[in-house]
mmCIF file of C-alpha atoms in Angstrom:
data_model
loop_
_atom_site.group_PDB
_atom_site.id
_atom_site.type_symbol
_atom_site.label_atom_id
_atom_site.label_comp_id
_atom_site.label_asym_id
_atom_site.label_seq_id
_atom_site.Cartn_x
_atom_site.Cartn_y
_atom_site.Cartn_z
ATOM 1 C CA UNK A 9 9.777 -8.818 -11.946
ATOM 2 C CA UNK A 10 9.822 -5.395 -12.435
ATOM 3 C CA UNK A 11 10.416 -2.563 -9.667
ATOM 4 C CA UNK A 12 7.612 -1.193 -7.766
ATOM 5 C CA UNK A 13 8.807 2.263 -8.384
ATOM 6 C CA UNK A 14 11.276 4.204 -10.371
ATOM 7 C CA UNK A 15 14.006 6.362 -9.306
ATOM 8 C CA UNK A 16 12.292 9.892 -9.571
ATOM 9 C CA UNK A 17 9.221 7.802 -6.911
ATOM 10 C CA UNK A 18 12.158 8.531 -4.545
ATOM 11 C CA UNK A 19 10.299 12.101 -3.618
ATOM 12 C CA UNK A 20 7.701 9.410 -1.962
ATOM 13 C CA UNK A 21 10.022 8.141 0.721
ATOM 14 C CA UNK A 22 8.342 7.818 4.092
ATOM 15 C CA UNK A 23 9.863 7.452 7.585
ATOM 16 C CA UNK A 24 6.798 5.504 10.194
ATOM 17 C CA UNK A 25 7.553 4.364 13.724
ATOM 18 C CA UNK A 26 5.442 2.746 15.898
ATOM 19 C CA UNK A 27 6.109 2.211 19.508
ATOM 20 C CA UNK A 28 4.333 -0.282 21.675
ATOM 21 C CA UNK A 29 2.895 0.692 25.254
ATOM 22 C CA UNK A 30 5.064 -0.473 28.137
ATOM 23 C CA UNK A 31 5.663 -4.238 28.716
ATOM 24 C CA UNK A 32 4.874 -5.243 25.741
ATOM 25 C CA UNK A 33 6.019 -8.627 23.444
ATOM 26 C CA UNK A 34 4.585 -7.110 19.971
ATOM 27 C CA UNK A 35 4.541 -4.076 18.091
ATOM 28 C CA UNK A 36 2.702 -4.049 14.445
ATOM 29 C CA UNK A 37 1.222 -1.551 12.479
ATOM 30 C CA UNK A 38 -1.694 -2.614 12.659
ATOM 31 C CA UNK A 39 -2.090 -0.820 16.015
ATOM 32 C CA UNK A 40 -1.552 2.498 14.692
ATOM 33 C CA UNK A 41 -3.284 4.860 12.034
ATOM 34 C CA UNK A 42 -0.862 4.654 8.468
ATOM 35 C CA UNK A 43 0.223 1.433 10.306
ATOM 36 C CA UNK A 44 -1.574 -0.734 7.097
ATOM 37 C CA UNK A 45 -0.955 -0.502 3.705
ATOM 38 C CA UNK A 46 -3.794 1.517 2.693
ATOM 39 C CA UNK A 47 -6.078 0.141 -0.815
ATOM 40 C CA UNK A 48 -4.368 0.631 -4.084
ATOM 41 C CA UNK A 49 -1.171 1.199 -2.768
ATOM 42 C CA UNK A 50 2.093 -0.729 -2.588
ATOM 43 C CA UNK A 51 4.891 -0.177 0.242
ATOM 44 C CA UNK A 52 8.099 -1.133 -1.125
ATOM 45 C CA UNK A 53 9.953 -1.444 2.050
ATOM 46 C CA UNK A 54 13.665 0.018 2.676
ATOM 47 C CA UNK A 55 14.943 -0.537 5.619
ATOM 48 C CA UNK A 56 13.545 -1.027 9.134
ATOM 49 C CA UNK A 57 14.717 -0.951 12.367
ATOM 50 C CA UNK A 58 13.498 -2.790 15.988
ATOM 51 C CA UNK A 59 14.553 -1.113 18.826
ATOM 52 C CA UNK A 60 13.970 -1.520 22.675
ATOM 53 C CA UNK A 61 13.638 1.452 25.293
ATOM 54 C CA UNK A 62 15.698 -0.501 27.781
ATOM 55 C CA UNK A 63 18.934 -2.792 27.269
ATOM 56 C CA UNK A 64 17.640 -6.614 26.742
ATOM 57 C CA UNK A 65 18.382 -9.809 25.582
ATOM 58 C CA UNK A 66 15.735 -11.343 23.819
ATOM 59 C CA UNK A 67 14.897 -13.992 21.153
ATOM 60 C CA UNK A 68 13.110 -11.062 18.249
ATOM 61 C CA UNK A 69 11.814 -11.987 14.783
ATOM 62 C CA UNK A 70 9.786 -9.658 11.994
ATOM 63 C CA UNK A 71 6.575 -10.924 10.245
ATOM 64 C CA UNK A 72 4.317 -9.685 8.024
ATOM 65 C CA UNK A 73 0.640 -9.714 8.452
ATOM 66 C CA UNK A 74 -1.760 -10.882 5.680
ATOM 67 C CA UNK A 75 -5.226 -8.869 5.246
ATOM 68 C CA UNK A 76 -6.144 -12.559 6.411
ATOM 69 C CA UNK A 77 -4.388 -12.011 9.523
ATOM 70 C CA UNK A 78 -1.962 -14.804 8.777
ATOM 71 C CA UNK A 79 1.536 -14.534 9.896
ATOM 72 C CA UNK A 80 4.718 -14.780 7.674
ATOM 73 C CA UNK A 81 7.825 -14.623 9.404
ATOM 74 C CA UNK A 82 10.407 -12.475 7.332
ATOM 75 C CA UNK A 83 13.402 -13.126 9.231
ATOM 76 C CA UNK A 84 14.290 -16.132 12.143
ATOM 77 C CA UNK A 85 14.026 -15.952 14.917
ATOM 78 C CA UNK A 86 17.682 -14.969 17.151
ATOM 79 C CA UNK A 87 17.999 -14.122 20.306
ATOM 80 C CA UNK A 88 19.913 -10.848 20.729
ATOM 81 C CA UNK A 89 21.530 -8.221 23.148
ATOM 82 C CA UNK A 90 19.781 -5.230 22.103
ATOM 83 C CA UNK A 91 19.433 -1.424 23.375
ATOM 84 C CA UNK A 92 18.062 1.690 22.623
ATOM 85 C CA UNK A 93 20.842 2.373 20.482
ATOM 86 C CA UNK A 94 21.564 -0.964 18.870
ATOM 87 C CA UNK A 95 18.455 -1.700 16.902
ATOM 88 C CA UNK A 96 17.766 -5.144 14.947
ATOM 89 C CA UNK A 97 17.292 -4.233 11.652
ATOM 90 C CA UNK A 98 14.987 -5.316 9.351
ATOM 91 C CA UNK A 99 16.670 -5.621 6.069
ATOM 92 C CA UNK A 100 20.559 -5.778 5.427
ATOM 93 C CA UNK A 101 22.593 -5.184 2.168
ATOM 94 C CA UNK A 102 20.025 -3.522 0.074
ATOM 95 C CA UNK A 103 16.986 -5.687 0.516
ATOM 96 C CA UNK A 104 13.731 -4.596 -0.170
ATOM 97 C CA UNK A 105 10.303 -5.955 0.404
ATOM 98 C CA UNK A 106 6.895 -5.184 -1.036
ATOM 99 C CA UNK A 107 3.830 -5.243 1.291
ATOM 100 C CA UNK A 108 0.269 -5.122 -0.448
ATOM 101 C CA UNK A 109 -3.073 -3.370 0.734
ATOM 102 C CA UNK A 110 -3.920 -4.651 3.719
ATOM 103 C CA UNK A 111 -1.036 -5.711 5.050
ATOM 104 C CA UNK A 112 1.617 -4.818 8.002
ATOM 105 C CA UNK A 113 4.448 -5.904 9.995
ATOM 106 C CA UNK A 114 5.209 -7.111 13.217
ATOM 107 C CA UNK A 115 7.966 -7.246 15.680
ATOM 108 C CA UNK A 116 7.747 -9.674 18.246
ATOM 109 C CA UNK A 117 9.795 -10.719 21.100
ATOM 110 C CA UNK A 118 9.234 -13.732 23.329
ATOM 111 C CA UNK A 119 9.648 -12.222 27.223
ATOM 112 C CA UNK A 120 8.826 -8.380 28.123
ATOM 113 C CA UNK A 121 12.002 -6.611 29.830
ATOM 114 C CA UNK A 122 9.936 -4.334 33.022
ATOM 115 C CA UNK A 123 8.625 -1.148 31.402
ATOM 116 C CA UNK A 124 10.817 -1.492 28.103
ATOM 117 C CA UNK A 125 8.626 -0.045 25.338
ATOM 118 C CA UNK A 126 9.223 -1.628 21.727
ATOM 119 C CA UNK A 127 10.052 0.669 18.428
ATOM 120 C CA UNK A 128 9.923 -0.553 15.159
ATOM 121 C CA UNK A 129 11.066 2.361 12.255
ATOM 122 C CA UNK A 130 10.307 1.590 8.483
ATOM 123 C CA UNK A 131 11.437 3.493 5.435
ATOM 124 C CA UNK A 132 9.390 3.167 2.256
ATOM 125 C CA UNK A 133 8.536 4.168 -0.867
ATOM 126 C CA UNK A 134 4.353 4.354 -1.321
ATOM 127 C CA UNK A 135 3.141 3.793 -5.033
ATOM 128 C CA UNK A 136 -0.476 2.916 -6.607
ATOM 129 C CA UNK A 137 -0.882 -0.663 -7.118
ATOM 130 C CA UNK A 138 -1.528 -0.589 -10.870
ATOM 131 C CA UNK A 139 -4.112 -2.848 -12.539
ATOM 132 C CA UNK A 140 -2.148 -4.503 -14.914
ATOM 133 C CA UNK A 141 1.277 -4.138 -17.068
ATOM 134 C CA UNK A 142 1.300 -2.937 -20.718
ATOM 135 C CA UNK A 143 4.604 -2.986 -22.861
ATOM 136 C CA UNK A 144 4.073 -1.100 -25.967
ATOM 137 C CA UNK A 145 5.357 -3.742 -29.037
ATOM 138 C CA UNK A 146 6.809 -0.735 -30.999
ATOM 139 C CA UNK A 147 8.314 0.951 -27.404
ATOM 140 C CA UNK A 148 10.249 -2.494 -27.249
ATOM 141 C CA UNK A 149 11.872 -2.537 -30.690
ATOM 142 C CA UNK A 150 12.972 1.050 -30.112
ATOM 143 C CA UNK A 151 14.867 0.302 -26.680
ATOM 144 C CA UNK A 152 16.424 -2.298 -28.588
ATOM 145 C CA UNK A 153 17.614 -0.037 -31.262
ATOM 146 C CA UNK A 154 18.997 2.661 -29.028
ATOM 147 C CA UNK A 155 20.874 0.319 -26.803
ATOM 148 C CA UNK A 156 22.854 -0.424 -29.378
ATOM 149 C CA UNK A 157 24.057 3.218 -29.829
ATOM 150 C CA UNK A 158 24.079 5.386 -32.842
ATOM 151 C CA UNK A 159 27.490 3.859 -34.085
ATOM 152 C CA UNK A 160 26.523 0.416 -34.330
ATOM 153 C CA UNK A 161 23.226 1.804 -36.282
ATOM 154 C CA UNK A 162 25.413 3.524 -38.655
ATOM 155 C CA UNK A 163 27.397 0.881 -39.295
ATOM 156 C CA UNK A 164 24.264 -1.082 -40.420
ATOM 157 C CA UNK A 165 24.774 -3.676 -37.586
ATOM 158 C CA UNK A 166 21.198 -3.148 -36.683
ATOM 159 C CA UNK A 167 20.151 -4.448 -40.287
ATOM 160 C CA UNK A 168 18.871 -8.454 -40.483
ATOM 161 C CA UNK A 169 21.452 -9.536 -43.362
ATOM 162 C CA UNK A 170 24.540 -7.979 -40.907
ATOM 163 C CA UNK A 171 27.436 -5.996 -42.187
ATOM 164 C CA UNK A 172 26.973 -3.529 -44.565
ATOM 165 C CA UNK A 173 28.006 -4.550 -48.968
ATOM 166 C CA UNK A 174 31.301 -4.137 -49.984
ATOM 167 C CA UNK A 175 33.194 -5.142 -47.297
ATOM 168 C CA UNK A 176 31.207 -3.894 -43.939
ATOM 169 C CA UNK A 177 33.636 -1.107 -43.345
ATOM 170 C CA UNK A 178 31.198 1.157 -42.447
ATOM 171 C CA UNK A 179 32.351 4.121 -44.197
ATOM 172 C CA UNK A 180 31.069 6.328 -46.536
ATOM 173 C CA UNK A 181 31.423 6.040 -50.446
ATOM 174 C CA UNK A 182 32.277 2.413 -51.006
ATOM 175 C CA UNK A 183 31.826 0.995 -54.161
ATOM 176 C CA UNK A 184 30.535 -2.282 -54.700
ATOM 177 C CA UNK A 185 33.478 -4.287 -54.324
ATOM 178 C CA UNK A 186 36.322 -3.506 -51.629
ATOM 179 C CA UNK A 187 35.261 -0.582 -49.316
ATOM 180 C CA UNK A 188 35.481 2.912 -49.613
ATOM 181 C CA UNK A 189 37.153 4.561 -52.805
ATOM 182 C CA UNK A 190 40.352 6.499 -51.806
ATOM 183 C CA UNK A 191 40.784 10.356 -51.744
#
């Protein structure tokens, strides 16, 4: 499957985080305004972080929310000694994942610790959600060509019957028989 975005879509990174009111056991976008993935759009998602406003051990997991409202748990479940400055992240050794129009995630954690708020932080990459692929035929056979590179073009490797008469040497001249004439 292709990328959701290209390199240069890099000057579309966003930074969101949501924070929960005060004894609270979930945090989702869905809460918040540019919490959704808006229509048309795709959020390919970084990395993400879940972090506490008080030090806590608790059993945390990430989900994603369908525009159904059905849950998909992302990660398992794991209880964890977490603080405001050791998060739970979301993604680890250069993960991504796409979320579609409509959707969101969700933090959850199974006990509230007494007036600990909950933070979740996402990095992504917004893009229009295009309305179908189209490879070019002649675009393809041109790709092919140049990753070759110019010498193995020259040498007539590119060609359907292979190496070129006369030996395949590649060089210029060459008579019909054993490769190029000398000096």
């Amino acid at each position: 499957m292709p990328e959701a975005y290209d390199l240069h879509d890099g000057r579309f990174i966003l930074d969101k985080t949501f924070t929960s009111a005060a004894n609270a056991v979930v945090v989702d976008g869905a809460s918040f305004p540019g919490g959704k993935v808006p229509e048309g759009k795709v959020w390919t998602l970084l990395s993400g972080s879940y972090n506490p406003s008080a030090a806590e051990t608790r059993t945390v997991f990430w989900a994603i929310l369908s525009r159904g409202s059905n849950l998909f748990p992302i990660t398992q479940p794991v209880a964890i000694a977490l603080s405001g400055s050791i998060p739970l992240p979301l993604l680890t050794m250069g993960m991504e994942i796409k979320l579609f129009p409509g959707e969101w995630l969700r933090v959850t954690r199974d006990v509230a610790t007494a007036a600990s708020t909950m933070t979740m932080i996402l990095r992504i990459i917004e893009n229009d959600l295009p309305y179908y692929s189209y490879d070019e035929p002649l675009k393809k056979i041109v790709k092919q060509a140049q990753r070759h590179g110019s010498v193995y073009r020259s040498s007539g490797g590119i060609s359907i019957g292979g190496g070129m008469p006369g030996g395949g040497h590649g060089g210029e001249g060459g008579g019909g028989g054993g490769g190029p004439e000398p000096y």
